[in-house]
XYZ file of C-alpha atoms in Angstrom:
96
model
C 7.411 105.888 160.266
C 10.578 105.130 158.469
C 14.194 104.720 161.024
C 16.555 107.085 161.025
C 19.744 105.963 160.225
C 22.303 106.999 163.124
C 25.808 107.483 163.274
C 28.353 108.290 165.642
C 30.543 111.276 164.745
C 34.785 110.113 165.424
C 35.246 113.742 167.093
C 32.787 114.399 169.707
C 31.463 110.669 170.461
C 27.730 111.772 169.562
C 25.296 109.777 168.449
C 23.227 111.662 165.491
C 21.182 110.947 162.497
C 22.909 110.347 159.813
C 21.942 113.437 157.554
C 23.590 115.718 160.105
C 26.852 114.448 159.783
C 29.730 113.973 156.872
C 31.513 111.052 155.822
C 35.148 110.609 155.759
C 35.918 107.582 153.217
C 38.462 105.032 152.824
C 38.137 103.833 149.481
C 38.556 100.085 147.752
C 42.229 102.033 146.823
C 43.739 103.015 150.202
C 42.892 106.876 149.695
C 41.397 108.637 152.427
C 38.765 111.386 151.680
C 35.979 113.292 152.376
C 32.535 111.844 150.970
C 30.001 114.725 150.280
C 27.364 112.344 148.417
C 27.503 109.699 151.000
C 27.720 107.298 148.441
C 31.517 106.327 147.887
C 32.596 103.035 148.200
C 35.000 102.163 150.896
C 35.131 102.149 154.842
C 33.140 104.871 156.480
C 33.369 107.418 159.481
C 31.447 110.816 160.108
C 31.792 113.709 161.483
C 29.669 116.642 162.716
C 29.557 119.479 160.796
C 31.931 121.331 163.559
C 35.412 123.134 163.245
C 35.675 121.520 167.214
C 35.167 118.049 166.106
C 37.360 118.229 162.792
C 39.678 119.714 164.331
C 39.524 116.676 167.215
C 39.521 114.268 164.493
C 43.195 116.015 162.901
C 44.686 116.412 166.403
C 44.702 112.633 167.334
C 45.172 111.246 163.977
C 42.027 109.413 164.725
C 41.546 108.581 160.686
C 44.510 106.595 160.741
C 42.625 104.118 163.745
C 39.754 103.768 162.693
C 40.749 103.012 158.625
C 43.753 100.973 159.804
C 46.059 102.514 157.318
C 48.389 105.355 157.713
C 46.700 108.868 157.556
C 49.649 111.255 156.409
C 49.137 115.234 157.616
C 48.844 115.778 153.913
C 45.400 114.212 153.731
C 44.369 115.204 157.191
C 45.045 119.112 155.354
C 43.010 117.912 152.565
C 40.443 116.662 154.237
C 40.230 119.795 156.489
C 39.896 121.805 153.418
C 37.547 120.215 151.955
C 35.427 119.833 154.835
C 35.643 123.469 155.611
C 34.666 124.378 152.038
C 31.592 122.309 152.166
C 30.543 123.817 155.326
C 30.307 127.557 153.721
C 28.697 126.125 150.388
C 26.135 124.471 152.491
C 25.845 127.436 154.828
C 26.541 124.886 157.754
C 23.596 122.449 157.017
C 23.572 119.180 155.662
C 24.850 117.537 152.545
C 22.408 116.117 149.993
């Protein structure tokens, strides 16, 4: 049997495999955004596919932590909007 990559989503503290969650990227550039192919190059953090947890993840400006850069409320908006967007094209599932 093949491992399952895990992650740990930055909202909720959860442990899951990696499929289930999406990536927030900091790329090779400084910009902060959200990675639906899993495959961007940069610093990585996911999130469960939740409002609760993205919204978590907005609240405390956790982005700006754990990518050691500053996070402005623009991109936290983006990133929101984007994440929300993917969530009703993928019906709530998975990415990929």
């Amino acid at each position: 049997t093949k491992k399952v990559p895990m992650r740990t989503c930055i909202g909720c503290h959860t442990s899951k495999p990696k499929k289930e969650l999406i990536r927030i990227v900091r790329g090779t550039d400084g910009t902060v955004s959200l990675d639906t192919t899993g495959r961007l190059n940069g610093r990585g953090a996911y999130v469960c596919f939740s409002e609760e947890c993205m919204k978590a993840v907005c609240k405390s400006k956790r982005l700006g932590k754990i990518f050691e850069t500053e996070v402005s409320d623009d991109v936290y908006k983006k990133i929101s909007e984007d994440f929300y967007s993917c969530i009703v094209k993928n019906g709530g599932g998975s990415i990929g």
